Each structure stands twice: as structure tokens, then as C-alpha cells.
Tab-separated table of C-alpha atoms in Angstrom:
chain	number	residue	atom	x	y	z
A	1	MET	CA	38.970	144.239	223.381
A	2	HIS	CA	40.206	140.770	222.568
A	3	ALA	CA	40.201	138.354	225.139
A	4	THR	CA	43.537	136.715	225.742
A	5	ARG	CA	44.332	132.862	226.350
A	6	ALA	CA	45.159	133.770	230.030
A	7	ALA	CA	41.606	133.944	231.009
A	8	ALA	CA	40.393	130.754	232.582
A	9	ALA	CA	37.082	129.413	234.202
A	10	GLY	CA	35.677	132.756	235.303
A	11	HIS	CA	38.815	133.846	236.796
A	12	THR	CA	40.968	136.793	235.772
A	13	ALA	CA	44.689	136.205	235.788
A	14	SER	CA	47.157	138.882	236.934
A	15	PRO	CA	48.769	140.867	234.273
A	16	ALA	CA	52.173	139.200	235.242
A	17	THR	CA	50.457	135.428	235.028
A	18	ALA	CA	48.600	136.754	231.697
A	19	ARG	CA	52.072	137.722	230.145
A	20	ARG	CA	53.674	134.554	231.366
A	21	ILE	CA	50.817	132.342	229.673
A	22	ASN	CA	50.495	134.551	226.389
A	23	ASP	CA	54.577	134.474	225.976
A	24	ARG	CA	54.219	130.355	226.289
A	25	LEU	CA	51.344	130.322	223.939
A	26	ALA	CA	53.338	132.094	221.224
A	27	LEU	CA	56.656	130.134	221.741
A	28	ARG	CA	54.354	126.960	221.119
A	29	LEU	CA	53.213	128.317	218.085
A	30	LEU	CA	56.785	128.999	216.759
A	31	GLN	CA	57.733	125.278	217.916
A	32	THR	CA	55.052	123.764	216.075
A	33	GLU	CA	54.532	126.149	213.118
A	34	GLY	CA	57.997	127.171	212.733
A	35	PRO	CA	59.136	130.966	212.002
A	36	LEU	CA	55.703	133.605	211.922
A	37	THR	CA	55.313	137.122	211.687
A	38	ALA	CA	53.867	139.465	214.234
A	39	GLY	CA	50.706	139.462	212.171
A	40	GLN	CA	50.307	135.485	211.900
A	41	LEU	CA	51.308	135.323	215.608
A	42	LYS	CA	48.228	137.667	216.447
A	43	THR	CA	45.781	135.550	214.341
A	44	LEU	CA	46.799	132.394	215.602
A	45	THR	CA	47.067	133.707	219.177
A	46	GLY	CA	43.729	135.871	218.966
A	47	LEU	CA	45.593	138.483	220.760
A	48	SER	CA	45.468	142.396	220.213
A	49	ARG	CA	48.531	143.677	218.173
A	50	PRO	CA	49.773	145.404	220.997
A	51	THR	CA	50.029	142.644	223.379
A	52	VAL	CA	51.661	140.425	220.636
A	53	GLY	CA	54.376	143.495	219.841
A	54	ASP	CA	55.052	143.387	223.362
A	55	LEU	CA	55.402	139.764	223.878
A	56	VAL	CA	57.690	139.625	221.068
A	57	GLU	CA	60.030	142.455	222.674
A	58	ARG	CA	59.790	140.272	225.773
A	59	LEU	CA	60.944	137.180	224.051
A	60	GLN	CA	63.666	139.072	221.867
A	61	GLU	CA	65.150	140.478	225.201
A	62	ALA	CA	64.958	137.204	226.825
A	63	GLY	CA	67.048	135.701	224.062
A	64	LEU	CA	64.371	133.093	223.328
A	65	ILE	CA	63.252	134.331	219.667
A	66	ALA	CA	64.873	136.489	216.824
A	67	VAL	CA	64.247	137.723	213.521
A	68	VAL	CA	65.095	135.100	210.880
A	69	GLY	CA	64.010	136.356	207.906
A	70	GLU	CA	61.353	138.036	206.077
A	71	SER	CA	57.760	137.098	204.586
A	72	GLY	CA	57.351	137.559	201.122
A	73	ALA	CA	60.212	138.451	198.652
A	74	GLN	CA	58.373	141.776	197.657
A	75	ARG	CA	57.428	142.628	201.562
A	76	ARG	CA	59.951	144.661	203.747
A	77	GLY	CA	59.535	146.387	207.264
A	78	PRO	CA	58.517	145.518	210.691
A	79	ASN	CA	55.466	143.711	209.694
A	80	ALA	CA	57.349	141.258	207.515
A	81	ARG	CA	59.854	140.201	209.843
A	82	LEU	CA	59.732	136.421	210.580
A	83	TYR	CA	60.386	135.398	214.139
A	84	GLY	CA	61.798	131.932	215.407
A	85	ILE	CA	62.915	130.103	218.481
A	86	VAL	CA	66.517	130.552	218.955
A	87	ALA	CA	67.455	126.741	219.035
A	88	ASP	CA	71.008	127.304	220.480
A	89	ARG	CA	69.403	129.033	223.624
A	90	ALA	CA	70.037	125.850	225.100
A	91	HIS	CA	71.442	122.274	224.594
A	92	LEU	CA	69.994	119.106	225.511
A	93	VAL	CA	71.262	115.399	226.002
A	94	GLY	CA	69.089	112.295	225.560
A	95	LEU	CA	71.079	109.053	226.651
A	96	ASP	CA	70.089	105.350	226.262
A	97	LEU	CA	71.723	103.235	228.460
A	98	ARG	CA	72.103	99.515	227.701
A	99	THR	CA	73.888	96.345	229.070
A	100	ARG	CA	77.002	96.690	226.708
A	101	SER	CA	76.759	100.008	225.595
A	102	ALA	CA	75.617	103.524	225.968
A	103	THR	CA	74.386	105.974	223.027
A	104	LEU	CA	73.762	109.683	223.467
A	105	ALA	CA	72.499	112.355	221.478
A	106	VAL	CA	72.993	116.374	221.844
A	107	ALA	CA	70.042	118.438	220.580
A	108	ASP	CA	69.118	121.811	220.341
A	109	LEU	CA	65.955	123.623	222.182
A	110	LEU	CA	63.817	122.210	219.305
A	111	GLY	CA	64.984	118.857	219.816
A	112	ARG	CA	67.157	118.612	216.449
A	113	VAL	CA	69.916	116.123	216.829
A	114	ARG	CA	73.110	117.817	216.360
A	115	ALA	CA	75.771	115.277	217.287
A	116	GLU	CA	75.340	111.630	218.430
A	117	ARG	CA	77.776	108.764	219.939
A	118	THR	CA	77.682	105.316	220.795
A	119	VAL	CA	80.158	103.724	222.654
A	120	PRO	CA	80.520	99.823	223.936
A	121	VAL	CA	81.009	98.703	227.526
A	122	ALA	CA	83.031	95.641	228.070
A	123	PRO	CA	81.209	93.147	230.660
A	124	ASP	CA	84.208	93.179	232.737
A	125	ASP	CA	84.669	96.941	233.149
A	126	PRO	CA	84.766	98.392	236.167
A	127	PRO	CA	81.887	100.979	236.918
A	128	GLY	CA	84.519	103.710	237.163
A	129	THR	CA	85.806	102.820	233.656
A	130	ALA	CA	82.520	102.709	232.086
A	131	VAL	CA	81.602	105.871	233.310
A	132	ALA	CA	84.347	107.765	232.172
A	133	THR	CA	84.019	106.222	228.841
A	134	VAL	CA	80.817	107.489	228.327
A	135	LEU	CA	81.437	110.845	230.239
A	136	ALA	CA	84.376	111.343	227.494
A	137	ALA	CA	81.807	110.477	224.922
A	138	LEU	CA	79.443	113.087	225.828
A	139	ASP	CA	82.164	115.689	226.176
A	140	GLN	CA	83.117	114.842	222.536
A	141	ALA	CA	79.652	115.284	221.410
A	142	LEU	CA	78.841	118.547	223.101
A	143	GLY	CA	81.913	119.855	221.443
A	144	ALA	CA	80.925	118.445	218.225
A	145	ALA	CA	77.407	120.326	218.937
A	146	GLY	CA	79.239	123.447	219.870
A	147	ALA	CA	77.443	123.303	223.326
A	148	ALA	CA	79.419	124.429	226.342
A	149	HIS	CA	77.190	122.526	228.696
A	150	PRO	CA	73.709	121.008	228.373
A	151	HIS	CA	70.796	122.641	230.012
A	152	THR	CA	68.981	119.132	230.545
A	153	LEU	CA	69.810	115.629	230.118
A	154	ALA	CA	67.229	112.963	230.136
A	155	VAL	CA	68.332	109.010	230.624
A	156	GLY	CA	66.827	106.158	229.561
A	157	ALA	CA	67.606	102.853	231.232
A	158	PRO	CA	66.305	99.534	232.135
A	159	GLY	CA	64.577	98.674	235.652
A	160	LEU	CA	62.269	100.400	238.145
A	161	VAL	CA	62.981	103.987	238.634
A	162	ASP	CA	61.533	105.024	242.047
A	163	PRO	CA	59.301	107.923	241.465
A	164	ALA	CA	60.028	109.049	245.405
A	165	THR	CA	63.889	109.160	245.136
A	166	GLY	CA	64.503	109.231	241.462
A	167	ARG	CA	66.886	106.507	241.671
A	168	LEU	CA	67.220	103.252	239.839
A	169	GLY	CA	66.453	100.075	241.535
A	170	GLY	CA	64.310	96.865	241.760
A	171	ASN	CA	66.414	94.623	239.539
A	172	ASP	CA	69.946	92.834	240.545
A	173	TRP	CA	70.736	92.212	236.837
A	174	ILE	CA	71.065	95.984	235.920
A	175	PRO	CA	74.833	96.777	235.282
A	176	SER	CA	76.105	98.829	238.362
A	177	TRP	CA	77.730	101.351	236.052
A	178	HIS	CA	74.189	102.731	235.075
A	179	ALA	CA	73.603	103.999	238.596
A	180	ALA	CA	77.270	105.280	238.957
A	181	LEU	CA	76.999	107.206	235.671
A	182	VAL	CA	73.702	108.922	236.832
A	183	GLY	CA	75.215	109.711	240.095
A	184	ALA	CA	78.208	111.111	238.010
A	185	LEU	CA	76.096	113.282	235.483
A	186	ARG	CA	74.057	114.670	238.814
A	187	ASP	CA	77.282	115.621	240.364
A	188	ARG	CA	77.981	117.927	237.455
A	189	LYS	CA	76.774	120.983	238.874
A	190	ALA	CA	75.120	122.579	235.402
A	191	PRO	CA	72.136	120.474	234.202
A	192	ALA	CA	68.884	118.879	235.286
A	193	VAL	CA	69.168	115.071	234.904
A	194	LEU	CA	65.818	113.190	234.445
A	195	LEU	CA	65.874	109.488	235.001
A	196	GLU	CA	63.241	107.486	233.376
A	197	ASN	CA	62.739	103.882	232.498
A	198	GLU	CA	63.482	102.848	228.700
A	199	VAL	CA	60.196	101.506	227.916
A	200	ASN	CA	58.448	104.455	229.055
A	201	LEU	CA	60.715	107.059	226.669
A	202	ALA	CA	60.197	104.819	223.767
A	203	ALA	CA	56.502	105.221	224.233
A	204	ILE	CA	57.173	109.076	224.308
A	205	ALA	CA	58.723	108.615	220.866
A	206	GLU	CA	56.051	106.403	219.537
A	207	GLN	CA	53.334	108.794	220.699
A	208	ARG	CA	55.026	111.728	219.369
A	209	ASP	CA	56.514	110.637	216.158
A	210	GLY	CA	55.794	106.819	215.674
A	211	ALA	CA	52.832	104.519	215.558
A	212	ALA	CA	50.851	105.887	217.989
A	213	HIS	CA	50.785	109.645	217.228
A	214	ASP	CA	47.133	109.395	217.168
A	215	ARG	CA	46.324	107.844	220.259
A	216	ASP	CA	45.715	109.615	223.872
A	217	THR	CA	45.528	106.218	225.392
A	218	PHE	CA	47.971	103.142	224.228
A	219	VAL	CA	50.208	100.528	225.703
A	220	LEU	CA	53.766	99.858	224.274
A	221	LEU	CA	54.743	96.182	224.813
A	222	TRP	CA	58.479	96.313	224.603
A	223	LEU	CA	60.209	92.787	223.377
A	224	GLY	CA	63.614	92.450	223.435
A	225	HIS	CA	66.159	90.682	225.736
A	226	GLY	CA	63.281	90.879	228.472
A	227	THR	CA	59.699	92.185	228.271
A	228	GLY	CA	58.119	95.288	229.476
A	229	ALA	CA	55.310	97.974	228.689
A	230	ALA	CA	54.416	101.397	229.100
A	231	VAL	CA	51.237	102.623	229.726
A	232	VAL	CA	49.838	106.057	228.321
A	233	LEU	CA	46.245	106.899	229.380
A	234	ASP	CA	44.418	109.924	228.449
A	235	GLY	CA	47.846	111.380	227.210
A	236	ALA	CA	49.853	110.795	230.524
A	237	LEU	CA	52.674	108.183	231.096
A	238	ARG	CA	51.357	106.063	234.074
A	239	ARG	CA	54.412	105.258	236.294
A	240	GLY	CA	52.706	103.263	239.243
A	241	ALA	CA	53.238	103.939	242.844
A	242	SER	CA	57.082	102.400	242.960
A	243	GLY	CA	57.623	102.767	239.420
A	244	GLY	CA	56.310	99.475	238.395
A	245	THR	CA	53.719	99.903	235.780
A	246	GLY	CA	54.564	97.937	232.802
A	247	GLU	CA	56.409	94.900	234.543
A	248	ILE	CA	54.728	92.722	232.438
A	249	GLY	CA	57.645	90.174	232.756
A	250	PHE	CA	56.019	88.959	235.925
A	251	LEU	CA	52.832	88.459	234.862
A	252	PRO	CA	51.324	85.157	235.185
A	253	VAL	CA	50.052	83.302	231.934
A	254	PRO	CA	49.398	79.656	230.839
A	255	GLY	CA	51.874	77.844	229.146
A	256	THR	CA	54.812	78.259	231.408
A	257	ASP	CA	56.248	75.598	233.699
A	258	ALA	CA	56.055	77.948	237.121
A	259	LEU	CA	55.127	81.015	238.446
A	260	PRO	CA	56.860	84.083	238.776
A	261	SER	CA	58.070	85.249	242.398
A	262	ALA	CA	59.194	88.649	244.036
A	263	GLY	CA	62.602	87.283	243.273
A	264	GLY	CA	62.569	86.873	239.571
A	265	CYS	CA	60.156	86.910	236.407
A	266	ASP	CA	60.888	83.362	235.447
A	267	GLY	CA	57.619	81.506	235.195
A	268	GLY	CA	56.061	84.682	234.124
A	269	PHE	CA	55.207	86.237	230.426
A	270	HIS	CA	59.155	86.497	230.226
A	271	SER	CA	59.294	82.918	230.115
A	272	LEU	CA	57.294	82.951	227.034
A	273	ALA	CA	58.478	86.109	225.084
A	274	GLY	CA	61.873	86.841	226.349
A	275	SER	CA	64.764	86.360	223.847
A	276	ALA	CA	65.863	83.060	225.495
A	277	ALA	CA	62.301	81.703	225.257
A	278	ILE	CA	61.764	83.074	221.561
A	279	CYS	CA	64.849	81.302	220.562
A	280	ALA	CA	64.013	77.996	222.144
A	281	LEU	CA	60.603	78.464	220.243
A	282	ALA	CA	62.455	78.822	216.991
A	283	ALA	CA	64.673	75.954	217.417
A	284	GLU	CA	61.347	73.806	217.894
A	285	HIS	CA	60.541	75.188	214.358
A	286	GLY	CA	63.613	74.460	212.827
A	287	LEU	CA	65.095	77.730	212.647
A	288	THR	CA	68.473	77.566	214.481
A	289	GLN	CA	70.381	79.377	211.733
A	290	GLU	CA	71.392	82.849	213.220
A	291	PRO	CA	71.884	85.575	210.273
A	292	ALA	CA	73.910	88.521	211.214
A	293	PRO	CA	72.064	91.355	212.850
A	294	ALA	CA	70.882	93.901	209.945
A	295	ALA	CA	70.639	96.551	212.103
A	296	PRO	CA	73.900	98.716	212.706
A	297	ASP	CA	73.031	99.787	216.049
A	298	ALA	CA	72.739	96.135	217.409
A	299	THR	CA	75.453	96.205	219.973
A	300	ASP	CA	72.844	94.807	222.523
A	301	ALA	CA	70.474	93.320	220.259
A	302	PRO	CA	68.999	89.986	221.593
A	303	PRO	CA	69.765	86.788	219.319
A	304	ALA	CA	66.042	86.332	218.813
A	305	GLU	CA	65.943	89.403	216.506
A	306	ALA	CA	67.766	87.771	213.455
A	307	LEU	CA	65.654	84.553	213.906
A	308	VAL	CA	62.350	86.968	214.085
A	309	ARG	CA	63.849	88.773	211.180
A	310	ALA	CA	64.375	85.704	209.120
A	311	ALA	CA	61.047	84.130	209.775
A	312	VAL	CA	59.444	87.600	208.282
A	313	ALA	CA	61.640	87.021	205.150
A	314	GLY	CA	59.709	83.950	204.459
A	315	ARG	CA	61.504	81.230	206.484
A	316	GLY	CA	59.351	80.814	209.393
A	317	SER	CA	55.294	81.278	209.248
A	318	ALA	CA	54.585	78.578	211.696
A	319	PHE	CA	57.175	80.187	214.097
A	320	LEU	CA	55.493	83.470	213.619
A	321	ASP	CA	52.322	82.029	214.336
A	322	ALA	CA	53.186	80.361	217.523
A	323	LEU	CA	55.265	83.634	218.529
A	324	ALA	CA	52.137	85.512	217.901
A	325	ALA	CA	49.911	83.273	219.951
A	326	ARG	CA	52.365	83.898	223.089
A	327	ILE	CA	52.522	87.584	222.702
A	328	ALA	CA	48.825	87.507	222.472
A	329	LEU	CA	48.478	85.950	225.974
A	330	GLY	CA	50.187	88.661	227.653
A	331	VAL	CA	48.464	91.532	225.296
A	332	ALA	CA	44.942	89.885	226.427
A	333	ALA	CA	45.836	90.374	230.277
A	334	VAL	CA	46.754	93.757	229.714
A	335	CYS	CA	43.573	94.650	227.770
A	336	ALA	CA	41.282	92.971	230.272
A	337	VAL	CA	42.569	95.397	232.824
A	338	LEU	CA	43.515	98.613	230.783
A	339	ASP	CA	41.379	98.601	227.574
A	340	PRO	CA	44.157	100.777	225.823
A	341	GLY	CA	42.294	100.284	222.792
A	342	CYS	CA	45.781	100.158	220.892
A	343	VAL	CA	49.070	98.358	221.802
A	344	VAL	CA	52.154	98.837	219.854
A	345	LEU	CA	54.727	96.190	219.576
A	346	GLY	CA	58.122	97.808	219.916
A	347	GLY	CA	61.562	96.668	221.055
A	348	GLU	CA	63.979	94.476	218.998
A	349	ILE	CA	61.520	92.039	218.443
A	350	GLY	CA	58.740	94.102	217.792
A	351	ARG	CA	60.771	95.847	215.404
A	352	ALA	CA	62.071	92.750	213.674
A	353	GLY	CA	58.246	91.182	213.381
A	354	GLY	CA	56.835	94.296	211.727
A	355	ALA	CA	53.414	94.387	210.524
A	356	ALA	CA	53.801	90.598	209.964
A	357	LEU	CA	53.832	89.828	213.570
A	358	ALA	CA	51.584	92.660	214.749
A	359	GLU	CA	48.865	91.361	212.385
A	360	ARG	CA	49.162	87.573	213.844
A	361	VAL	CA	49.019	89.096	217.300
A	362	ALA	CA	45.839	91.062	216.490
A	363	GLU	CA	44.485	87.761	214.879
A	364	ARG	CA	45.039	85.679	218.219
A	365	LEU	CA	44.074	88.784	220.205
A	366	ALA	CA	40.566	88.960	218.958
A	367	ARG	CA	39.788	85.281	219.780
A	368	LEU	CA	40.854	85.763	223.484
A	369	SER	CA	39.600	89.103	224.173
A	370	PRO	CA	36.103	91.038	223.562
A	371	LEU	CA	37.586	94.250	223.707
A	372	ARG	CA	38.230	95.762	220.244
A	373	THR	CA	42.060	96.486	220.645
A	374	GLU	CA	44.486	97.483	217.376
A	375	VAL	CA	47.775	95.804	217.334
A	376	ARG	CA	50.251	98.257	215.625
A	377	ALA	CA	53.883	97.881	214.722
A	378	GLY	CA	56.286	100.172	216.357
A	379	THR	CA	57.567	102.627	213.739
A	380	VAL	CA	60.254	104.683	215.408
A	381	GLY	CA	62.582	101.897	215.278
A	382	GLY	CA	65.726	100.875	217.031
A	383	ARG	CA	66.125	104.412	218.258
A	384	ALA	CA	63.028	104.953	220.090
A	385	VAL	CA	64.721	105.104	223.929
A	386	LEU	CA	67.271	107.779	222.469
A	387	LEU	CA	64.565	110.085	220.571
A	388	GLY	CA	62.396	109.502	223.727
A	389	ALA	CA	65.073	111.075	225.896
A	390	VAL	CA	65.685	113.978	223.788
A	391	LEU	CA	62.002	114.598	223.947
A	392	ALA	CA	61.623	114.289	227.436
A	393	ALA	CA	64.892	116.587	227.813
A	394	ARG	CA	63.410	119.321	225.478
A	395	ASP	CA	59.999	119.370	227.200
A	396	ALA	CA	61.636	119.917	230.705
A	397	ALA	CA	63.903	122.791	229.248
A	398	GLN	CA	61.074	124.197	227.433
A	399	ASN	CA	58.795	124.238	230.270
A	400	GLU	CA	61.204	126.142	232.122
A	401	LEU	CA	62.487	128.655	229.471
A	402	PHE	CA	59.045	128.879	227.978
A	403	ALA	CA	57.854	130.778	230.959
A	404	PRO	CA	60.154	133.957	231.034
A	405	THR	CA	59.627	136.382	233.826
A	406	SER	CA	58.006	139.589	232.924
């Protein structure tokens, strides 16, 4: 008899446990490979034909898979049926919260986006008004996607997320409507709400579909209004004891006039690579004309993005060199502690700088650090946080739904 994937390290799984493991294995294959016949599932799983027949029947009864076609124009009958995941079995929501806007996407169980909305939030809007605006946009998007309610929501926001409480905190500058919105979403009874730091979600997107797709260990350096980092070690996202892993803005570095403090990151790496510091550096190199932002999703785009984009276009090579030298200071410190082997430049500045900035950072990093480190430009783009939120929501929903009871 062919051994199932349920056996592990000399221990024999109970029949119920074996069925759950085999069901999940088949569902994962249907997710990654697309629709498959029972014969193809048998080949890919190594399970016996009767076992595959039983799991196909169970998953159909659970509403997780259905017949979506037949394999081959000339073939007919049970052996030719193609089974696929019922994508509308659950709907997911990803939210990207910024200081002055919120972008949300409604996706199906496979992570395919069905509807998307972006709403502005005025600086003087009361928290209640901002929350009502976002919730109205969410309901509109759910309606457009044909979803009665979401199964899981994942929210990406700036600031610390306390792993013990799951609440936002740690920064006074975070808009109060962010926490109010998360609370309002959690008050809705149906969905599970996952709250994650925005840079961590961007790292998930870069690992699954972007510049770090071939890396189990890497650091995403976020360069936008401020600075941040996400750390992925051996395939796992590391958040730290208080959710503060990657608060690189507080990193003491040479070249600033002071040191950071517990109350603020001025004097740290933020003072070299935050948006205001980059604008000042550009002015020193004669780049003061700010072209209109090229990206249509730039509601919260830092002014430095346009300057970096202009420099890459050929009007500021010396400025790019100086900026790369600053960024390399922070990267070298991270590499000395973590040795990630790969650093991805993300955020609005990383996206604007692209390969031109990444190559310059890599060159200067090689002078500062003996550790071999690739520097790559992020490829997911301005939707990295949103796509990471959708992926996180998909993973959570599938973890629950892809373990049907026998």
C-alpha cells in the first residue's frame, strides 16, 4: 500500500488526522497547479486511487472544490473530470492604511482581486468621519465583488503592532482613525481581523511575487516618508518581542547631528534617509524643481519620490550617489547583525530609484561590509502593502478552510 503524506517521523497518524492532512495537500496542489483530474492528484500526492476518490468526495461535500471541466477534448467520464477550488467559497479583504488615505481590495479564496477602492481622508476629518468613509467604501467594494461579507480581513498600517494584544501603538504620529477603524472592523461579528505592520506585509508580497521570490532570508528596507524594515529569516517573518523588529529609523548612524531617543528617531537613520532629509540632500545638489508624481496611487507619496525619479531620469547622478551612500550606512548595520544575504529596497523611494539606486547602494555597501549582500530593487510596486494584506488574509482563510473535518 502506498504511504500517505500523513505519516511523520516514525509516528502513525490517526485516520481522521491522515484525512485532514491529505485533504490539505490536495487543496494546496489545486491552488498552485490549477484544476486537476483525480488521476493527476493521485500522481502528484502519491496517494492511492481509493484515497484520492474519498478526499475528492469529502472536499466536494464541504463546498471547497467542484468539477470545473474535463481534461482533453476527446475524453469523457469520471476519470476526465477536472476539479478546482471554489474560489467564491470565501471572500477576503486587504486594507492599506496611509496617513491621508485608505486602499482596500476584495479578493476570492485564491487571492484574485475582484474589487478595489481608494478613499482620501482629510487631515482635519474626525476619526468617526474617517472610519465611516472607509467602511462605506468597504461595503461598496464587497457589493461590487458579489460578497455578502468577508471571511478574513488583513490590515496593513504604520507603527508597532503589539504581538500580545494585536493593537497599534508605539508612535504618537499615527492617525487616531487607524486604531478606530481597526476597532470598528473587529466589532463587525463575521470576519477575523488581522493587523500587521505595513512593511511586513510589503515583505510578504516581495517574497511571494516580487524581488525576493527566490529567497528564504532577506531584509526589505522601506524608504518612504520615513524608514522601516521587515526581516524574513528562514522563511519566517520576524516581528520581535514588542513588534519592533525593523524600526531602523532609530538606528544610530554617522553623519547626523544628534542621536535618536526613546521619544523620536531624529538623529537616527531617519535623519539621513527619510523624505525630508532626501529633499534637503536634493536641494544641496541643485534638484529643487519637483515634477508632478508619476504614480496614480500617490495620494500619500513623499515629495522626495518625484526628486529621485527625476534624478534617475538623468538629472541628478551626483545626488543619487550621495543618497546611495546614506542608505548603505543603514544597510551595512543591518547586515552586520543579520547577514541576510539580500536586501530589497522598497517603499516609494525604493520604487522611484529602481535598479539605478540599488546598484549604487550595492557598490557602496561592498566597501563597508565584508559580508556578501545582494541589493535588489523592489518589483511589486506601490501596491506592495495591499497585495501583502490580500496574501495574509488568503493564508489565514485557507489555513482554516483547508482543514475540513472528516
